[in-house]
Coordinates of C-alpha atoms in Angstrom, one line a residue:
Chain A
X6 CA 3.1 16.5 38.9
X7 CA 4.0 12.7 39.2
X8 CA 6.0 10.9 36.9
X9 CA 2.9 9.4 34.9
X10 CA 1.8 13.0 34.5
X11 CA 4.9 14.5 32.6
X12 CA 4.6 11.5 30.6
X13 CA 1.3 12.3 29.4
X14 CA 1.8 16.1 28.9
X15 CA 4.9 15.2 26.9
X16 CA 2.9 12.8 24.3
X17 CA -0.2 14.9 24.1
X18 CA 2.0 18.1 23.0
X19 CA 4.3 15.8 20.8
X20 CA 1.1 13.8 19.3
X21 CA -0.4 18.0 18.5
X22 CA 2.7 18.4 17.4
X23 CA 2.9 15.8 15.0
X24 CA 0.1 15.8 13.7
X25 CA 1.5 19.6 12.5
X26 CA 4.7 18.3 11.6
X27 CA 3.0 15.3 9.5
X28 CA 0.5 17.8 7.3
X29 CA 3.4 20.4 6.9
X30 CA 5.9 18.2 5.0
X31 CA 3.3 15.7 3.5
X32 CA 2.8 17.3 0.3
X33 CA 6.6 17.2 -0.5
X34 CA 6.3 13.8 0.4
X35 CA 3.9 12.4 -3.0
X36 CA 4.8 11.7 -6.1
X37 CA 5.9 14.8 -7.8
X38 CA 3.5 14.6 -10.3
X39 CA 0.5 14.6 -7.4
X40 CA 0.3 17.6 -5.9
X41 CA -2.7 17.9 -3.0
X42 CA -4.0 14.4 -4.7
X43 CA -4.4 16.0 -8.3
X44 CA -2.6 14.9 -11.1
X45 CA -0.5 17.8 -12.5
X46 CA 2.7 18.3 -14.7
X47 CA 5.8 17.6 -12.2
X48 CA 6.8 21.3 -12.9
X49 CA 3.9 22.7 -11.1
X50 CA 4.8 22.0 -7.4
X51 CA 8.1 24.0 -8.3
X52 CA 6.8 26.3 -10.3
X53 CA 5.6 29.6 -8.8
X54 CA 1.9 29.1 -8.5
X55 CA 2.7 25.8 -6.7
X56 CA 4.7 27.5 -3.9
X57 CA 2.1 29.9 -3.2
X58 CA -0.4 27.2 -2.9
X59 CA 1.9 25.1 -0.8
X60 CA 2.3 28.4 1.3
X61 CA -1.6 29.5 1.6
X62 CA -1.8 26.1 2.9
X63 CA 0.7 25.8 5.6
X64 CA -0.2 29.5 6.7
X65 CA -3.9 28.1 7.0
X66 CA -2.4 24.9 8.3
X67 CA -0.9 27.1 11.6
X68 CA -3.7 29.3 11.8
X69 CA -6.5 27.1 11.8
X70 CA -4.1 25.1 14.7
X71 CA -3.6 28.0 16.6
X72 CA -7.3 27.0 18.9
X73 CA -6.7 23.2 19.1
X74 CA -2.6 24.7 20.5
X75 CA -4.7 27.4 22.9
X76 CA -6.4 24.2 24.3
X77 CA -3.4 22.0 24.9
X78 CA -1.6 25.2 26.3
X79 CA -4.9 25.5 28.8
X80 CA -4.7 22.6 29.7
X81 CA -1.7 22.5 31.3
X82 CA -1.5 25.9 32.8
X83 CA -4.6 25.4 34.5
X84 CA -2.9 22.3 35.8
X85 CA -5.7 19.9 35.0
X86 CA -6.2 16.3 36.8
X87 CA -4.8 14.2 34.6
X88 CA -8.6 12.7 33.1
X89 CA -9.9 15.8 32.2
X90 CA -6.2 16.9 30.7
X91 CA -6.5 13.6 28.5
X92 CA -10.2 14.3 27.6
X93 CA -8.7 18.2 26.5
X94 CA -6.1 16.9 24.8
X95 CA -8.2 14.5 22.8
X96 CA -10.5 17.5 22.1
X97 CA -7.5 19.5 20.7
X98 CA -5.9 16.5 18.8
X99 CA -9.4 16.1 17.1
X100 CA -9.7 19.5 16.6
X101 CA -6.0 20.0 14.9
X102 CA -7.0 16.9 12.9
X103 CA -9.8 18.8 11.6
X104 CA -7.7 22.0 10.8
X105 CA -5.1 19.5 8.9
X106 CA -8.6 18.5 6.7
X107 CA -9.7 21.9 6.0
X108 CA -6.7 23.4 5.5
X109 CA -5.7 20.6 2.6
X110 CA -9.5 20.5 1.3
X111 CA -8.9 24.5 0.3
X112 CA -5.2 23.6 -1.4
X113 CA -7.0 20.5 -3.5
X114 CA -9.6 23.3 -4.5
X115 CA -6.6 25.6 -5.7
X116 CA -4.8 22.6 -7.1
X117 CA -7.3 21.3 -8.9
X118 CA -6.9 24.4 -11.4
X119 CA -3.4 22.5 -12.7
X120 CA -4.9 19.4 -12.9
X121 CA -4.3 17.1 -16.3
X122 CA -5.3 13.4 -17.8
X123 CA -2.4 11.1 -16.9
X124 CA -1.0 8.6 -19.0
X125 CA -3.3 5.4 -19.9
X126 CA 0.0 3.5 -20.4
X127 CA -0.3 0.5 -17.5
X128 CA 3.0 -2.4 -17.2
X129 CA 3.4 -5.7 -15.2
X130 CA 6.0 -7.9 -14.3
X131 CA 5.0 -10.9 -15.7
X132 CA 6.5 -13.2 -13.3
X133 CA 4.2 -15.1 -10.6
X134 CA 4.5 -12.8 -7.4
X135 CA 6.2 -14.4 -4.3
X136 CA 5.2 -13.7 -1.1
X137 CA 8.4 -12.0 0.8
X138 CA 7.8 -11.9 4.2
X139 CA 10.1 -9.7 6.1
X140 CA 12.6 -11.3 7.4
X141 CA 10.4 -15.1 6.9
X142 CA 8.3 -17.3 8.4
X143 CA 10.2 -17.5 11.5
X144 CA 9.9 -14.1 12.4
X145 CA 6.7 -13.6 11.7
X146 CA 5.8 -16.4 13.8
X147 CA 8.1 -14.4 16.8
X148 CA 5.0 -12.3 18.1
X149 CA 3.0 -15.3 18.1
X150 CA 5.2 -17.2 19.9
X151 CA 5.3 -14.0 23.0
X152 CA 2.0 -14.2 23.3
X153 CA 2.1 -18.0 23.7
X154 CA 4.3 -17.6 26.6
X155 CA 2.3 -14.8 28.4
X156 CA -0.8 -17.2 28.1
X157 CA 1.4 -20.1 29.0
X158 CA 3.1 -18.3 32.0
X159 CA -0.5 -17.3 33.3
X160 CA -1.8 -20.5 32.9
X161 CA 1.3 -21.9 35.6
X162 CA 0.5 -19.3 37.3
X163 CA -3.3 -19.8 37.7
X164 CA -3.8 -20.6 41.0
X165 CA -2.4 -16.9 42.0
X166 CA -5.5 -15.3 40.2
X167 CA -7.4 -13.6 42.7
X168 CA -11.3 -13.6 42.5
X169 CA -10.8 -9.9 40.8
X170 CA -8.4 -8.7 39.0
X171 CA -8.1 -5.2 37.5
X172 CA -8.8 -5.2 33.0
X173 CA -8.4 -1.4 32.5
X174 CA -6.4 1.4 34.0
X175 CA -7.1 4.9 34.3
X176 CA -4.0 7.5 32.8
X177 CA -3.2 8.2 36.6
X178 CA -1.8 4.6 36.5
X179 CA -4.7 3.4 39.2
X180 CA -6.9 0.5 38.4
X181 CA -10.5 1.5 37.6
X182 CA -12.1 -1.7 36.1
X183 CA -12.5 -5.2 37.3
X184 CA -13.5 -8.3 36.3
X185 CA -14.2 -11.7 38.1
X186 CA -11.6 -14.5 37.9
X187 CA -12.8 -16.0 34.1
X188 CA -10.2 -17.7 31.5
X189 CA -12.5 -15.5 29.3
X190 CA -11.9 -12.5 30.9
X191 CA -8.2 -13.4 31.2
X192 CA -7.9 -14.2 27.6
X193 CA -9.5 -10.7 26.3
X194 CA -6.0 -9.2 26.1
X195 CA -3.8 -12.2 24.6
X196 CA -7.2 -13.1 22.0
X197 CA -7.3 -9.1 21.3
X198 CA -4.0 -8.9 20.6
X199 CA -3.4 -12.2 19.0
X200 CA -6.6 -10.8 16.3
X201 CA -4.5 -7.8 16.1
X202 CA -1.7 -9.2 14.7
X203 CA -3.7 -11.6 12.0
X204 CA -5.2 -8.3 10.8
X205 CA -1.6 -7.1 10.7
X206 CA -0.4 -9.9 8.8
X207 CA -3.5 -10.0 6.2
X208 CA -2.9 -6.3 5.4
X209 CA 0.9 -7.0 4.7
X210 CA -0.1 -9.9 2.6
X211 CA -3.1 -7.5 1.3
X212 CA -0.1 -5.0 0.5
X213 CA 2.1 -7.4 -1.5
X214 CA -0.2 -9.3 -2.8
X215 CA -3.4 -7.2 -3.9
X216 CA -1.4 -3.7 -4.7
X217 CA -0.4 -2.5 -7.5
X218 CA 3.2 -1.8 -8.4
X219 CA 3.2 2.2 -10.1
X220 CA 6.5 1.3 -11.6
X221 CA 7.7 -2.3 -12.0
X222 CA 11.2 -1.6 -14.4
X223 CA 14.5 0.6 -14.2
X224 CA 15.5 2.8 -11.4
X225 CA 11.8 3.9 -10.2
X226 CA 11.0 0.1 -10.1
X227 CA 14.0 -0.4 -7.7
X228 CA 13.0 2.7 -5.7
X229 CA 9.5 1.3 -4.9
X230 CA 10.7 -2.3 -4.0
X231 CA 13.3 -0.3 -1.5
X232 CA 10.5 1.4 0.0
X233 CA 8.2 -1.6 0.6
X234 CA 10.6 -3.3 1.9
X235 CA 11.2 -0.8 4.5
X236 CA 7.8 -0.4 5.3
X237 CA 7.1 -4.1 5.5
X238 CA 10.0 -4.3 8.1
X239 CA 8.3 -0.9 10.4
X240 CA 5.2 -3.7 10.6
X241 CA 7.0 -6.6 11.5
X242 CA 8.6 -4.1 14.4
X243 CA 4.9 -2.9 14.9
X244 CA 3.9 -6.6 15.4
X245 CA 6.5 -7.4 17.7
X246 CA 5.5 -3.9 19.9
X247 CA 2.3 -5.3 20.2
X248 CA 3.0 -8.9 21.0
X249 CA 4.9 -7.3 23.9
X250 CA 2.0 -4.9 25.4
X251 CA -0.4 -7.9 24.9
X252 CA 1.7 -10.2 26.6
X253 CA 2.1 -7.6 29.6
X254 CA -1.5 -7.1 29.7
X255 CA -2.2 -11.0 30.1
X256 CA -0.2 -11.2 32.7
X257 CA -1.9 -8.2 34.3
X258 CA -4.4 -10.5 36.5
X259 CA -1.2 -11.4 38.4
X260 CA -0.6 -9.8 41.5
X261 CA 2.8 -9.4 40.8
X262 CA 2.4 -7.7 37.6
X263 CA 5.0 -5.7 36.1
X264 CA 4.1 -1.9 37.3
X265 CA 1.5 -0.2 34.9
X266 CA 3.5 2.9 34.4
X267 CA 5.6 0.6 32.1
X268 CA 2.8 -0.5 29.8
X269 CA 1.9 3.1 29.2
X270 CA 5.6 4.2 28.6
X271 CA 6.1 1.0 26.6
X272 CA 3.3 1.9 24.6
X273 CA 4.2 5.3 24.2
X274 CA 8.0 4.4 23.0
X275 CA 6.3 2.0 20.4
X276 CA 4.4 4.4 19.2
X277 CA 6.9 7.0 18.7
X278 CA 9.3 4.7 17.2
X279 CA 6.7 3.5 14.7
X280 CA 6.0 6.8 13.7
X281 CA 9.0 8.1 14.0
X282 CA 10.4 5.3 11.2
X283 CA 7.8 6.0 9.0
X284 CA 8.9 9.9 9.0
X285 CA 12.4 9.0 8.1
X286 CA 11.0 6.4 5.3
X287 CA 8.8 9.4 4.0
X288 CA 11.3 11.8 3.9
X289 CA 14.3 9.6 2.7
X290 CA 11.8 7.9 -0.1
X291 CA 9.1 9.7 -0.5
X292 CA 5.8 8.0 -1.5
X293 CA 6.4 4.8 -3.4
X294 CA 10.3 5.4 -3.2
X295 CA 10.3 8.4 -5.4
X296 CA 13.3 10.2 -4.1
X297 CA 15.1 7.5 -4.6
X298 CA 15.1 7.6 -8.2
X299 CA 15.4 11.4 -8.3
X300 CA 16.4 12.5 -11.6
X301 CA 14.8 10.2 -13.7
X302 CA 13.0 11.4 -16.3
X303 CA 9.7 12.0 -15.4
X304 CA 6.8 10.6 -17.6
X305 CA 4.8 13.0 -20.2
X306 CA 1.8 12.6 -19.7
X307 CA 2.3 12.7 -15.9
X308 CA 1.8 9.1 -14.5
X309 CA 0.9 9.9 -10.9
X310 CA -0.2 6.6 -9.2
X311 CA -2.3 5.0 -12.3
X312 CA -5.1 5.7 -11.3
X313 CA -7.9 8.3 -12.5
X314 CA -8.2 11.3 -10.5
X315 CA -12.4 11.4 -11.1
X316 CA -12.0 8.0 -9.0
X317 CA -10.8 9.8 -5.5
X318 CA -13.6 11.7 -3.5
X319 CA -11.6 14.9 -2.3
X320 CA -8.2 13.7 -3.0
X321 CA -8.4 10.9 0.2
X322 CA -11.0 8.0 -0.5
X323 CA -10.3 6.0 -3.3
X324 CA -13.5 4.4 -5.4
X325 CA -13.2 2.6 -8.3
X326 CA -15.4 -0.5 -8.8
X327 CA -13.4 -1.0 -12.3
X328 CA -10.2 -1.6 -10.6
X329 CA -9.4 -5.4 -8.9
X330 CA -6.7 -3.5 -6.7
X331 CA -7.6 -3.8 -2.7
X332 CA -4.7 -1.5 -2.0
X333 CA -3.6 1.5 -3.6
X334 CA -0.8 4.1 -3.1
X335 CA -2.0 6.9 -0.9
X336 CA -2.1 10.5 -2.5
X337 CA -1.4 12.9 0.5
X338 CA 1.6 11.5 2.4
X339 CA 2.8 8.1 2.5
X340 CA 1.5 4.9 2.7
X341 CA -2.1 3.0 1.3
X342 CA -5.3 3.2 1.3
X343 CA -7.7 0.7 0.5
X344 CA -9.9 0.2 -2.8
X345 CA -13.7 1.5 -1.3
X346 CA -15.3 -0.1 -3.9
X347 CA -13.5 -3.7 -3.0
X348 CA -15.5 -5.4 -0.7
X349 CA -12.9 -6.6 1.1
X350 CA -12.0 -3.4 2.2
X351 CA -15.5 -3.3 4.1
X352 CA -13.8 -6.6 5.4
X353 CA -11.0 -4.9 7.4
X354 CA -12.6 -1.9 8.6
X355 CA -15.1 -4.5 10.1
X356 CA -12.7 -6.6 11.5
X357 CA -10.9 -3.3 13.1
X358 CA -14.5 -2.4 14.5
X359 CA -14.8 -6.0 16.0
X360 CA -10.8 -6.3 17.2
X361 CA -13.1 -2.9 19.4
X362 CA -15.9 -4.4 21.0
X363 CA -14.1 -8.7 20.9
X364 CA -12.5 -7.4 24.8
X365 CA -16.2 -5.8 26.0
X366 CA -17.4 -9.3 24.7
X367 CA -15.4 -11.7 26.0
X368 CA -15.0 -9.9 29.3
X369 CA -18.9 -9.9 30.2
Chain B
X24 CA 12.5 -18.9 -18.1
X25 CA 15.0 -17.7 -19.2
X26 CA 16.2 -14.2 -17.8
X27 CA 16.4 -14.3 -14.0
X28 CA 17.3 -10.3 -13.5
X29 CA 14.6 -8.5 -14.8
X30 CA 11.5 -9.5 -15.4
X31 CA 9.6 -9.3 -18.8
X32 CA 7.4 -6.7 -19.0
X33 CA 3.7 -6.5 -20.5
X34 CA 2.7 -2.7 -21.2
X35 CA -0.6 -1.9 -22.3
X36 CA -2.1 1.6 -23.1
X37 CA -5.8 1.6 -22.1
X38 CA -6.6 4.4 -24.2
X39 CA -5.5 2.7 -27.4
X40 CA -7.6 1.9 -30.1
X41 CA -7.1 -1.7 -30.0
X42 CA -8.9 -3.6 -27.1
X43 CA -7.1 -4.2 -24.3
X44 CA -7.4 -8.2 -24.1
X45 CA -6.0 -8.2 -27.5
X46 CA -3.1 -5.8 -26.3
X47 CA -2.2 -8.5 -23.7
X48 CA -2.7 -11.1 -25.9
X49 CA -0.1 -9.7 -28.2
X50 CA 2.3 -8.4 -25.7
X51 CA 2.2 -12.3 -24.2
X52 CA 2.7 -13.5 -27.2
X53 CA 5.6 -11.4 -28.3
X54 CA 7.3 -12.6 -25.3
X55 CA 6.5 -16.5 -25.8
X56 CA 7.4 -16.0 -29.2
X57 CA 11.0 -14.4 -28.4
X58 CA 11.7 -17.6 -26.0
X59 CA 11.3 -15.7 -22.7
X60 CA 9.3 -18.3 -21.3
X61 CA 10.1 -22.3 -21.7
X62 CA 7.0 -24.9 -21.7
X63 CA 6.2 -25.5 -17.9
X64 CA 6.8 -21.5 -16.8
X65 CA 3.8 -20.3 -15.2
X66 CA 2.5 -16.7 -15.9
X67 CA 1.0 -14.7 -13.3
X68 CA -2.6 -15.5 -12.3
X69 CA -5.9 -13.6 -13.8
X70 CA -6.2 -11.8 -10.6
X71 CA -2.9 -10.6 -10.2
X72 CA -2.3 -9.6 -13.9
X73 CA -5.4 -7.7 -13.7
X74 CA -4.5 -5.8 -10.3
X75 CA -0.9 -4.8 -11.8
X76 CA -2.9 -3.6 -14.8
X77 CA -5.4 -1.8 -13.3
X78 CA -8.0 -3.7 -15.6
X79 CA -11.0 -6.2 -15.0
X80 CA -10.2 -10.0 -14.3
X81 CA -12.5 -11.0 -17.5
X82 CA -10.1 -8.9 -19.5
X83 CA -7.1 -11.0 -18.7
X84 CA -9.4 -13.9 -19.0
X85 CA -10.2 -13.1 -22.4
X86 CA -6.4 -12.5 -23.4
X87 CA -5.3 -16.2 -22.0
X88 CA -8.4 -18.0 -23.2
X89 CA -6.6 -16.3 -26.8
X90 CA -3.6 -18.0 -26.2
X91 CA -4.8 -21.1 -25.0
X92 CA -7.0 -21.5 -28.1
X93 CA -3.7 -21.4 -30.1
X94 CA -2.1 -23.5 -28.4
X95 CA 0.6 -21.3 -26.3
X96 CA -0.9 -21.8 -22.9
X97 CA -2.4 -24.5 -21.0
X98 CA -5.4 -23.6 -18.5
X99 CA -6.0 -25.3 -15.3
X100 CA -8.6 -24.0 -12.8
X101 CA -6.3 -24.6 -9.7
X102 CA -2.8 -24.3 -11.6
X103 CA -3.2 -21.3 -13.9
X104 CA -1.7 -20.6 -17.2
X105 CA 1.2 -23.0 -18.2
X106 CA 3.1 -22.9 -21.1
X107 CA 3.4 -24.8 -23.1
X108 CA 5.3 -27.0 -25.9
X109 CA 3.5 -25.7 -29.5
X110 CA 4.9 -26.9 -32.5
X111 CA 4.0 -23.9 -35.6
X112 CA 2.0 -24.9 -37.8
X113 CA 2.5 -25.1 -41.8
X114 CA 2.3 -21.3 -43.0
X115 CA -0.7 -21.1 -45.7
X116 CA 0.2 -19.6 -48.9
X117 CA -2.1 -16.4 -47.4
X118 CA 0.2 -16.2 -44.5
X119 CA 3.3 -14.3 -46.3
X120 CA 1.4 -12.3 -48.4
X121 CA -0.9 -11.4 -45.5
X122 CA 2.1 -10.4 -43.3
X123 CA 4.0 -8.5 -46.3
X124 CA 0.6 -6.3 -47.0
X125 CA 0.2 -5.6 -43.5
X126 CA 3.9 -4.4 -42.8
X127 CA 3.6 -2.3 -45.6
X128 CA 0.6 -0.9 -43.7
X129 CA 1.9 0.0 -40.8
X130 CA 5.2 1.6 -42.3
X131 CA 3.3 3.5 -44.0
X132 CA 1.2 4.5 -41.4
X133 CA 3.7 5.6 -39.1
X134 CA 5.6 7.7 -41.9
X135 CA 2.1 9.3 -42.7
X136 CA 2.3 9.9 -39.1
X137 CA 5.9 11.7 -39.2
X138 CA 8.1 9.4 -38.7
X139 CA 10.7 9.6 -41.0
X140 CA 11.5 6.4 -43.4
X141 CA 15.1 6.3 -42.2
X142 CA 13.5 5.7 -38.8
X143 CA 11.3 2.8 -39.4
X144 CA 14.1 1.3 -41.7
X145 CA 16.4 1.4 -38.1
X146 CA 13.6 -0.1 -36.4
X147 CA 12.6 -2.7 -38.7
X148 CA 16.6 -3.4 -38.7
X149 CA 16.4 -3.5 -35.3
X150 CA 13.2 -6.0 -35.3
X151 CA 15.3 -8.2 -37.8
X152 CA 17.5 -8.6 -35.6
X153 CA 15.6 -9.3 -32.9
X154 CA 14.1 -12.4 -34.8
X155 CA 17.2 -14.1 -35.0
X156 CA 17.1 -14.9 -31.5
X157 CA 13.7 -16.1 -31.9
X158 CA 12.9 -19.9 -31.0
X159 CA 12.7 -21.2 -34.5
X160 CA 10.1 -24.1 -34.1
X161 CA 8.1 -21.8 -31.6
X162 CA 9.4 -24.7 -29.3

């Protein structure tokens, strides 16, 4: 097993095993008065039928994982070549992705029995928003400003081009696609990434500007502004992440390239840490900063996330042409999701399926 | 305007009885009324008012094409809603009597509701008091 190897047994078992990790503590992580995306009375997730719903679906959550685990454990007692290992492993993470889905979709059935009408009551700030970008215009300029001086170094650096140069590497390490010696094809990676980060920045603009605040006043107001805040800074640190890999593969037609094993382990470490500070967000605030006004008193009627339940298809997709909001709190977990009845939110899905297919394109 | 800390707050309840645009209307005016805003504040644009509510952009439309009409707002395509200066105009004769019969109303309303009369004497106390800090001229 070379080093490259390890590396990717150890983040295909830690990516099964976060996926596990995620689904198990998710539901404590929503509002308290959401409970497997349903509106209910904040007593219900403590009271007794909530445990034993919370319990049938973490039982189901490790039994229906228990084939997508038998995979990953094949996998490497078989002692695959790394391809097919990382073709397995894909199958499995798919696969425990799938048992996450089923497993909730039978708890939002059960849930569903608790469900009641939250309150109607809606408030705003009204002050004209202002745009607070983590730590400024400066820094969001930084990743920018990397990729700048990758392009800026290659284009010194030209004349050291061969007439190929490798664009994609296999998960051994080894080179296993070429292109010929193009500014197009040497810009694929710095244009990729630099579109990348502007769909970054327009969904953290999307966030504070076309969101909707669930509580605005007292200490559930200052709870939500803590969180966002926190999350905005995980996506400037995501931004940055990316401006680096970016600017490593620019330089990659280089001969003397930094070695590949580093972008992989670089991307892997960015990764983790991403996720990793979104876990300690979650469990530390909770969706929309909840935990950190524990022991306020909690609204009757329930307020959940104002919006109506009969809007969300199975607890996950929000759709509700009535509401101007692009971005609306997520009710499993933490985080957003978008409006699907906003067409801007058709908007960014297709510029995430073009950011796909701009490297294919400008590489040909 | 003039509290920096907290913001004002506009609550509506979209389940109410009385239409929404006239519930931001009123809630707007309550606060230029009680001298939270000075002529030249800007309030929060149609679009984002209407995301924070969780209601349709016409809706908030409606509410500051209200205010504009009497003469609390200014409404510029490109700069928004500004307040402004509004001098109050003579009260008619009507105007008191209209005010006394409707207060009488909704007192009694709320005590046909259950609420008892030493509560909406506190409350009205309360709203007195509030008044005193009211801009007088309504600027």
């Amino acid at each position: 097993m070379t080093l490259l190897n390890w590396i990717w047994l150890a983040a295909g078992f830690s990516s099964l095993a976060g996926v596990i990790a995620i689904a198990w503590v998710a539901p404590r992580l929503s509002r308290p008065d959401l409970f497997f995306s349903i509106t209910v009375n904040p007593s219900v997730r403590e009271s007794s039928a909530g445990r034993e719903i919370l319990r049938h679906f973490r039982r189901e959550l490790l039994l229906f994982s228990l084939p997508s685990a038998a995979m990953a454990l094949a996998g490497a007692f078989f002692k695959l070549s790394p391809t097919y290992f990382f073709v397995l492993f894909q199958a499995a993470l798919f696969l425990e992705i799938a048992a996450m889905a089923l497993a909730y979709t039978k708890a939002h059935r059960r849930a569903s029995a608790y469900g009641v009408a939250p309150s109607m009551e809606r408030e705003a700030a009204v002050v004209r928003r202002r745009l607070r970008w983590p730590g400024g215009w400066m820094a969001q300029a930084g990743p920018f400003l990397i990729l700048g001086a990758a392009c800026l170094y290659l284009w010194r650096h030209w004349q050291e081009v061969p007439p190929r140069f490798p664009i994609h590497c296999g998960i051994d390490g080894q080179p296993n696609g070429w292109a010929t010696k193009s500014v197009g094809a040497a810009l694929a990676g710095p244009v990729t990434g630099a579109g990348l980060l502007f769909l970054l920045i327009a969904i953290l603009y999307g966030i504070t500007r076309g969101g909707r605040r669930v509580f605005i006043s007292g200490k559930k107001g200052a709870g939500e502004s803590r969180y966002l805040r926190s999350i905005l800074w995980v996506l400037l640190g995501l931004e940055y992440g990316l401006a680096v890999i970016f600017a490593f593969i620019a330089l990659l037609p280089l001969p003397s390239h930094p070695p590949v094993w580093l972008l992989v382990a670089g991307n892997l470490v960015i990764a983790a840490g991403v996720i990793l500070a979104l876990v300690v967000i979650g469990l530390k605030s909770g969706q929309g900063g909840w935990r950190l006004a524990e022991g306020e008193e909690a609204g009757v009627p329930p307020v959940a996330d104002r919006t109506p339940d009969r809007c969300w298809k199975g607890g996950l997709f929000y759709y509700n042409p009535q509401d101007p909001a692009l971005w609306v709190e997520k009710r499993f977990g933490i985080g957003w999701t978008t409006n699907f009845a906003n067409p801007r939110a058709w908007l960014i899905l297709g510029g995430l399926l073009l950011l796909g297919i701009l490297p294919f394109v400008l590489m040909r | 305007m003039t509290n920096k800390t907290a913001p004002p707050l506009l609550r509506i309840k979209l389940d109410s009885s009385t239409p929404v645009y006239q519930q931001i209307a009123d809630g707007l005016r309550t606060l230029l009324v009680g001298g939270t805003f000075q002529p030249g504040d800007r309030l929060p644009t149609v679009r984002q008012m209407a995301i924070d509510l969780g209601v349709n952009h016409n809706t908030v439309a409606e509410a500051y094409r209200l205010l504009a009409d009497d003469h609390w707002l200014d409404l510029k395509r490109r700069r928004g809603a500004t307040v402004i200066l509004r001098t109050a105009p003579p009260a008619k004769p009507s105007t008191r009597d209209d005010f006394i019969h409707r207060l009488r109303a909704l007192a009694a309303r709320a005590m046909a509701d259950g609420l008892e009369a030493k509560a909406v004497t506190k409350h009205l106390s309360a709203l007195a008091n509030e008044l005193q800090n009211f801009r007088k001229a309504t600027p």
